[in-house]
CSV table of C-alpha atoms in Angstrom, one decimal:
chain,number,residue,atom,x,y,z
A,565,MET,CA,0.0,0.0,0.0
A,566,ASN,CA,1.3,3.4,-1.0
A,567,ARG,CA,0.8,6.8,0.7
A,568,TYR,CA,0.0,10.0,-1.2
A,569,HIS,CA,-0.2,13.7,-0.3
A,570,ILE,CA,-2.6,15.4,-2.6
A,571,GLU,CA,-3.4,19.1,-2.8
A,572,HIS,CA,-6.1,20.7,-5.0
A,573,ARG,CA,-7.2,24.2,-5.5
A,574,ILE,CA,-10.9,25.1,-5.1
A,575,THR,CA,-12.2,28.2,-6.8
A,576,SER,CA,-14.8,30.0,-4.7
A,577,VAL,CA,-16.4,33.4,-4.1
A,578,ALA,CA,-16.6,32.4,-0.5
A,579,GLU,CA,-13.8,33.9,1.6
A,580,LEU,CA,-12.1,31.5,4.0
A,581,TYR,CA,-9.8,32.9,6.7
A,582,ASP,CA,-9.2,30.1,9.2
A,583,PRO,CA,-8.1,26.6,8.1
A,584,PHE,CA,-10.4,23.7,9.3
A,585,GLU,CA,-10.7,20.0,8.9
A,586,PHE,CA,-13.7,18.2,7.2
A,587,ARG,CA,-14.0,14.6,6.1
A,588,GLY,CA,-10.3,14.2,6.3
A,589,PHE,CA,-9.5,17.2,4.2
A,590,THR,CA,-7.5,20.2,5.5
A,591,LEU,CA,-9.2,23.2,4.0
A,592,LYS,CA,-7.4,26.5,4.1
A,593,PRO,CA,-7.1,29.9,2.1
A,594,TRP,CA,-5.3,29.5,-1.2
A,595,ASN,CA,-3.4,32.7,-0.5
A,596,ILE,CA,-3.8,35.3,2.2
A,597,ASP,CA,-2.6,38.8,2.8
A,598,TRP,CA,-3.5,39.9,6.3
A,599,ARG,CA,-3.4,43.6,5.3
A,600,SER,CA,-6.0,43.3,2.5
A,601,GLY,CA,-7.7,40.0,3.2
A,602,THR,CA,-7.8,36.8,1.2
A,603,CYS,CA,-6.3,36.7,-2.3
A,604,GLY,CA,-7.0,34.6,-5.3
A,605,GLY,CA,-10.7,33.8,-4.8
A,606,ALA,CA,-9.7,30.3,-3.9
A,607,TRP,CA,-9.2,27.6,-1.2
A,608,SER,CA,-6.7,24.8,-0.9
A,609,ALA,CA,-7.8,21.2,-0.1
A,610,ILE,CA,-5.2,18.8,1.2
A,611,LYS,CA,-5.7,15.1,2.0
A,612,LYS,CA,-3.5,12.1,2.6
A,613,ILE,CA,-4.7,8.9,0.8
A,614,GLU,CA,-3.5,5.3,1.1
A,615,ALA,CA,-3.9,3.3,-2.1
A,616,GLU,CA,-2.3,0.7,-4.4
A,617,SER,CA,-1.5,3.2,-7.2
A,618,VAL,CA,-1.5,6.9,-8.0
A,619,ASN,CA,-4.6,6.5,-10.2
A,620,GLU,CA,-6.6,4.8,-7.5
A,621,ALA,CA,-5.5,7.5,-5.0
A,622,PHE,CA,-6.4,10.5,-7.2
A,623,SER,CA,-9.7,9.0,-8.4
A,624,ARG,CA,-10.8,8.6,-4.8
A,625,PHE,CA,-9.5,12.0,-3.8
A,626,ARG,CA,-11.4,13.8,-6.6
A,627,ARG,CA,-14.6,11.8,-5.9
A,628,GLU,CA,-14.5,12.7,-2.2
A,629,LEU,CA,-13.4,16.3,-2.9
A,630,PHE,CA,-16.3,17.0,-5.3
A,631,SER,CA,-18.8,15.8,-2.7
A,632,VAL,CA,-17.2,18.3,-0.3
A,633,VAL,CA,-17.3,21.1,-2.9
A,634,ASP,CA,-21.0,20.5,-3.5
A,635,ARG,CA,-21.7,21.0,0.2
A,636,ILE,CA,-19.4,24.1,0.5
A,637,ALA,CA,-21.3,25.7,-2.4
A,638,PHE,CA,-24.7,25.1,-0.7
A,639,VAL,CA,-23.6,26.3,2.8
A,640,SER,CA,-21.6,29.3,1.5
A,641,GLN,CA,-24.3,30.2,-1.0
A,642,CYS,CA,-21.4,31.1,-3.3
A,643,TYR,CA,-20.0,30.0,-6.7
A,644,THR,CA,-17.7,27.1,-5.9
A,645,VAL,CA,-15.9,24.7,-8.3
A,646,ALA,CA,-12.8,22.6,-8.5
A,647,GLY,CA,-12.9,20.7,-11.8
A,648,HIS,CA,-10.3,22.7,-13.8
A,649,ASP,CA,-8.1,23.9,-10.9
A,650,PRO,CA,-4.5,23.0,-10.4
A,651,PHE,CA,-3.4,20.1,-8.2
A,652,LEU,CA,-0.3,18.0,-7.2
A,653,VAL,CA,0.0,14.4,-6.2
A,654,LEU,CA,3.1,13.4,-4.2
A,655,LYS,CA,3.9,9.8,-3.2
A,656,THR,CA,5.4,10.0,0.3
A,657,ASN,CA,6.9,6.5,0.6
A,658,ASP,CA,9.7,5.0,-1.6
A,659,ASN,CA,10.2,8.3,-3.3
A,660,GLU,CA,13.5,9.8,-2.3
A,661,LEU,CA,13.7,12.1,-5.3
A,662,ARG,CA,10.2,13.5,-4.4
A,663,GLN,CA,8.9,13.1,-7.9
A,664,LEU,CA,5.3,14.3,-8.3
A,665,TYR,CA,2.5,14.8,-10.8
A,666,PHE,CA,1.4,18.5,-11.2
A,667,ARG,CA,-1.3,20.2,-13.1
A,668,TYR,CA,-0.9,24.0,-13.7
A,669,ALA,CA,-4.1,25.9,-14.3
A,670,GLU,CA,-5.0,29.6,-14.4
A,671,GLU,CA,-8.0,31.6,-15.6
A,672,LYS,CA,-7.6,33.2,-19.0
A,673,SER,CA,-9.7,35.6,-21.0
A,674,VAL,CA,-12.1,34.3,-23.6
A,675,THR,CA,-11.3,34.4,-27.3
A,676,PRO,CA,-14.3,35.7,-29.2
A,677,LEU,CA,-15.9,34.3,-32.3
A,678,GLY,CA,-16.9,36.4,-35.3
A,679,PHE,CA,-20.5,36.9,-36.2
A,680,LEU,CA,-20.1,37.2,-40.0
A,681,LYS,CA,-22.2,36.6,-43.2
A,682,PRO,CA,-22.6,32.8,-42.6
A,683,GLU,CA,-23.9,33.4,-39.0
A,684,ILE,CA,-26.3,36.1,-40.3
A,685,ALA,CA,-27.5,33.7,-42.9
A,686,ALA,CA,-28.0,31.0,-40.3
A,687,LEU,CA,-30.0,33.4,-38.0
A,688,LYS,CA,-32.3,34.3,-40.8
A,689,ALA,CA,-32.8,30.6,-41.8
A,690,LEU,CA,-34.1,30.0,-38.3
A,691,GLU,CA,-37.1,32.1,-39.0
A,692,ALA,CA,-38.6,29.2,-41.0
A,693,TYR,CA,-38.3,26.8,-38.0
A,694,LYS,CA,-41.5,26.1,-36.2
A,695,GLU,CA,-40.8,25.8,-32.5
A,696,LYS,CA,-42.6,23.1,-30.5
A,697,GLY,CA,-41.1,24.4,-27.2
A,698,ASP,CA,-38.7,27.0,-25.9
A,699,VAL,CA,-35.7,25.5,-27.8
A,700,PHE,CA,-33.5,28.6,-28.1
A,701,ARG,CA,-34.0,29.8,-24.5
A,702,TYR,CA,-32.6,26.4,-23.3
A,703,LEU,CA,-29.8,26.4,-25.9
A,704,CYS,CA,-28.9,30.0,-24.8
A,705,GLU,CA,-28.8,28.8,-21.1
A,706,PHE,CA,-26.6,25.9,-22.3
A,707,THR,CA,-24.2,28.3,-23.8
A,708,ASN,CA,-24.2,30.7,-20.9
A,709,ALA,CA,-23.7,28.0,-18.3
A,710,THR,CA,-20.2,27.4,-16.9
A,711,THR,CA,-20.5,23.9,-15.3
A,712,HIS,CA,-20.7,20.5,-17.0
A,713,TYR,CA,-23.9,19.3,-15.2
A,714,THR,CA,-25.7,22.6,-15.8
A,715,ARG,CA,-24.9,22.5,-19.4
A,716,LEU,CA,-26.0,18.9,-19.8
A,717,THR,CA,-29.3,19.6,-18.1
A,718,MET,CA,-30.0,22.5,-20.4
A,719,LEU,CA,-29.2,20.3,-23.4
A,720,PHE,CA,-31.8,17.7,-22.2
A,721,SER,CA,-34.4,20.5,-21.9
A,722,ALA,CA,-33.5,21.7,-25.5
A,723,LEU,CA,-33.8,18.2,-26.9
A,724,GLU,CA,-37.3,17.8,-25.3
A,725,ALA,CA,-38.3,21.2,-26.6
A,726,MET,CA,-37.2,20.2,-30.1
A,727,ALA,CA,-39.2,17.0,-29.9
A,728,GLY,CA,-42.4,18.4,-28.5
A,729,GLU,CA,-45.1,16.3,-26.8
A,730,ARG,CA,-47.5,13.7,-27.9
A,731,VAL,CA,-50.7,12.4,-26.3
A,732,GLU,CA,-50.5,8.8,-25.2
A,733,PRO,CA,-52.9,6.4,-27.0
A,734,LYS,CA,-54.7,5.5,-23.8
A,735,GLY,CA,-55.8,8.5,-21.7
A,736,ARG,CA,-54.9,12.1,-21.9
A,737,THR,CA,-51.4,12.0,-20.6
A,738,LYS,CA,-48.8,14.0,-22.5
A,739,LYS,CA,-45.2,12.8,-22.8
A,740,THR,CA,-42.1,14.0,-24.6
A,741,ASP,CA,-42.0,12.5,-28.1
A,742,LYS,CA,-38.8,10.5,-27.5
A,743,ASP,CA,-39.2,8.6,-30.8
A,744,TYR,CA,-38.6,11.9,-32.5
A,745,ILE,CA,-35.4,12.4,-30.6
A,746,LYS,CA,-34.3,8.8,-31.3
A,747,LYS,CA,-35.2,8.7,-35.0
A,748,VAL,CA,-34.9,12.3,-36.2
A,749,ILE,CA,-32.6,14.2,-33.9
A,750,PHE,CA,-30.1,11.6,-32.8
A,751,LYS,CA,-30.3,8.9,-35.5
A,752,ASP,CA,-28.1,7.0,-33.0
A,753,THR,CA,-29.8,4.2,-31.0
A,754,ASP,CA,-26.8,3.7,-28.8
A,755,LEU,CA,-26.5,7.4,-27.7
A,756,PHE,CA,-30.3,7.5,-27.2
A,757,GLU,CA,-30.2,4.5,-24.9
A,758,LYS,CA,-27.3,6.0,-22.9
A,759,VAL,CA,-29.2,9.3,-22.5
A,760,PHE,CA,-32.9,8.3,-22.3
A,761,GLY,CA,-32.8,4.6,-21.5
A,762,TYR,CA,-35.4,3.5,-19.0
A,763,GLY,CA,-34.3,3.8,-15.4
A,764,ASN,CA,-30.5,4.2,-16.0
A,765,GLY,CA,-30.4,6.8,-18.8
A,766,VAL,CA,-28.2,9.8,-17.9
A,767,ARG,CA,-31.1,12.2,-18.5
A,768,ASN,CA,-33.5,10.2,-16.2
A,769,ARG,CA,-31.0,9.9,-13.4
A,770,LEU,CA,-29.8,13.5,-13.5
A,771,LEU,CA,-33.3,15.1,-13.7
A,772,HIS,CA,-34.9,12.7,-11.2
A,773,GLY,CA,-32.3,13.4,-8.5
A,774,GLY,CA,-30.2,10.2,-8.9
A,775,LYS,CA,-26.5,10.1,-8.6
A,776,VAL,CA,-24.6,10.6,-11.8
A,777,ASP,CA,-20.8,10.5,-11.7
A,778,LEU,CA,-19.7,11.5,-15.2
A,779,GLY,CA,-16.1,10.7,-14.3
A,780,SER,CA,-16.9,7.1,-13.4
A,781,ASP,CA,-15.9,4.1,-15.6
A,782,GLU,CA,-19.5,3.9,-16.7
A,783,HIS,CA,-19.3,7.2,-18.5
A,784,LYS,CA,-15.6,7.9,-19.1
A,785,ASP,CA,-15.8,7.0,-22.8
A,786,ASN,CA,-18.7,9.3,-23.4
A,787,ASN,CA,-18.6,13.1,-23.8
A,788,TYR,CA,-22.3,13.6,-23.8
A,789,ILE,CA,-22.3,17.3,-24.3
A,790,GLU,CA,-20.1,17.0,-27.4
A,791,GLU,CA,-22.1,14.1,-28.8
A,792,ILE,CA,-25.5,15.6,-28.2
A,793,TYR,CA,-24.6,19.1,-29.4
A,794,ALA,CA,-23.1,17.6,-32.7
A,795,GLU,CA,-26.5,15.8,-33.3
A,796,ILE,CA,-28.4,19.0,-32.7
A,797,LEU,CA,-26.2,20.9,-35.2
A,798,ARG,CA,-26.6,18.1,-37.7
A,799,TYR,CA,-30.4,18.1,-37.2
A,800,PHE,CA,-30.7,21.8,-37.8
A,801,ARG,CA,-28.4,21.6,-40.8
A,802,GLU,CA,-30.1,18.6,-42.5
A,803,THR,CA,-33.7,19.3,-41.5
A,804,HIS,CA,-34.0,23.0,-41.5
A,805,GLY,CA,-31.0,24.3,-43.6
A,806,VAL,CA,-29.4,26.2,-40.6
A,807,VAL,CA,-25.7,25.8,-41.2
A,808,LEU,CA,-23.3,26.6,-38.3
A,809,ASN,CA,-19.5,26.4,-38.3
A,810,THR,CA,-18.7,22.9,-37.0
A,811,ASP,CA,-15.0,23.6,-37.1
A,812,VAL,CA,-15.1,25.9,-34.0
A,813,VAL,CA,-12.8,24.8,-31.3
A,814,HIS,CA,-14.5,24.9,-27.8
A,815,PRO,CA,-17.9,26.2,-28.9
A,816,GLN,CA,-20.3,27.7,-26.3
A,817,ARG,CA,-17.7,30.2,-25.2
A,818,THR,CA,-18.3,32.2,-22.0
A,819,PRO,CA,-16.3,34.8,-20.1
A,820,LEU,CA,-16.0,32.5,-17.1
A,821,GLY,CA,-14.3,29.2,-16.6
A,822,ASN,CA,-11.6,29.5,-19.3
A,823,HIS,CA,-8.2,28.1,-18.3
A,824,SER,CA,-4.7,27.8,-19.7
A,825,SER,CA,-3.2,24.5,-18.4
A,826,TRP,CA,-0.3,22.1,-18.4
A,827,ARG,CA,0.3,18.8,-16.7
A,828,GLY,CA,3.1,16.4,-16.2
A,829,TRP,CA,5.6,14.5,-14.0
A,830,ILE,CA,8.2,16.7,-12.4
A,831,GLU,CA,11.2,16.3,-10.0
A,832,PRO,CA,12.6,19.1,-7.8
A,833,ILE,CA,16.2,20.1,-8.4
A,834,GLN,CA,16.8,21.1,-4.8
A,835,ALA,CA,16.1,18.7,-2.1
A,836,SER,CA,15.1,21.6,0.2
A,837,ASP,CA,12.5,22.9,-2.2
A,838,GLU,CA,9.0,23.5,-0.6
A,839,LEU,CA,6.6,21.4,-2.6
A,840,ASP,CA,3.4,23.4,-2.0
A,841,LEU,CA,0.8,23.8,-4.8
A,842,LEU,CA,0.5,27.6,-4.7
A,843,SER,CA,4.3,28.1,-5.1
A,844,ILE,CA,4.6,25.6,-7.9
A,845,ASN,CA,1.6,27.0,-9.8
A,846,GLU,CA,2.9,30.5,-9.4
A,847,SER,CA,6.4,29.5,-10.6
A,848,PHE,CA,4.9,27.9,-13.7
A,849,LYS,CA,2.8,31.0,-14.4
A,850,ASN,CA,5.6,33.5,-13.8
A,851,THR,CA,8.0,31.5,-16.0
A,852,HIS,CA,5.7,31.1,-19.0
A,853,ASP,CA,4.2,34.6,-18.7
A,854,GLY,CA,7.7,36.1,-18.8
A,855,GLY,CA,7.5,37.6,-15.3
A,856,VAL,CA,10.3,35.7,-13.6
A,857,SER,CA,12.2,37.8,-11.0
A,858,ASP,CA,14.6,35.3,-9.5
A,859,SER,CA,15.6,31.6,-9.5
A,860,THR,CA,13.1,30.7,-6.8
A,861,SER,CA,10.2,31.7,-9.0
A,862,ASP,CA,11.6,30.1,-12.2
A,863,PHE,CA,9.9,26.8,-12.8
A,864,ASN,CA,12.6,25.5,-15.1
A,865,LYS,CA,15.3,26.2,-12.4
A,866,ARG,CA,13.2,24.5,-9.7
A,867,PHE,CA,12.1,21.4,-11.6
A,868,ILE,CA,13.1,18.7,-14.1
A,869,SER,CA,10.2,17.5,-16.3
A,870,LEU,CA,10.0,13.7,-16.6
A,871,ASP,CA,9.1,11.9,-19.8
A,872,LYS,CA,6.9,9.3,-18.1
A,873,ALA,CA,5.5,8.3,-14.8
A,874,PRO,CA,8.1,7.0,-12.3
A,875,GLU,CA,8.0,3.2,-12.0
A,876,GLY,CA,5.9,1.9,-9.1
A,877,TYR,CA,4.1,5.1,-8.6
């Protein structure tokens, strides 16, 4: 059994001043200046995990962390996320060189997209589309949302608005026309079953309050947002002549939640180097933004990048 020290940043509007313990995590301010208050709009979450491998340790850490983050968001009544934040994983046994896995991440500004003649033509083509439900309100909310679960929920609502309702043969009950989604919008039985399958479909579990871990083995091979959105674009293109640019990288751009990132295995050059996440993340940022002031803040003078994971990690 191996032992791991894992540290992860949490981005939050809630200001934390005093460190505390919860569910085995040490939660503390990401950065603090006692003259002006907390800095960085973030917390640090630290936990020690025992596991057979680094993958098992980190998977368990993130699963437990996200459960804590959900509760912090509710109690603080503030925007709180951790999915794209920096982290480090350090094996604390049989690791004399103190090699570790590190992900750098920092907020960056959004790159806009042009609204040119093709977009104007697509907007005008939409005028011929007869709406069965409030499709574009839900697609707008999908674009404006910044979290994966919120975006997915809005996509489900958009799909059902596109399909409309039908009256069941017996009685007066109205239900979403799922056959229309399956045969006309998706044209993909496998995707339909994963999303709308009776009982265990992602849409059913998510909207009926069930547990949905999109990072689990069950869902790891599916990017539902990407797949569903591609089918929606194809539907409007083939069925209604609305042509959108499908070569756009990272569509649904928003001013929030954009990150520049890097990840890899690293080894400290100096045995005395303090391996805290804030310092390492700042060194990487300073080095690659050209703001290096001395050797202690130069990532390349502090660390060696490794080509692969250390053996037995």
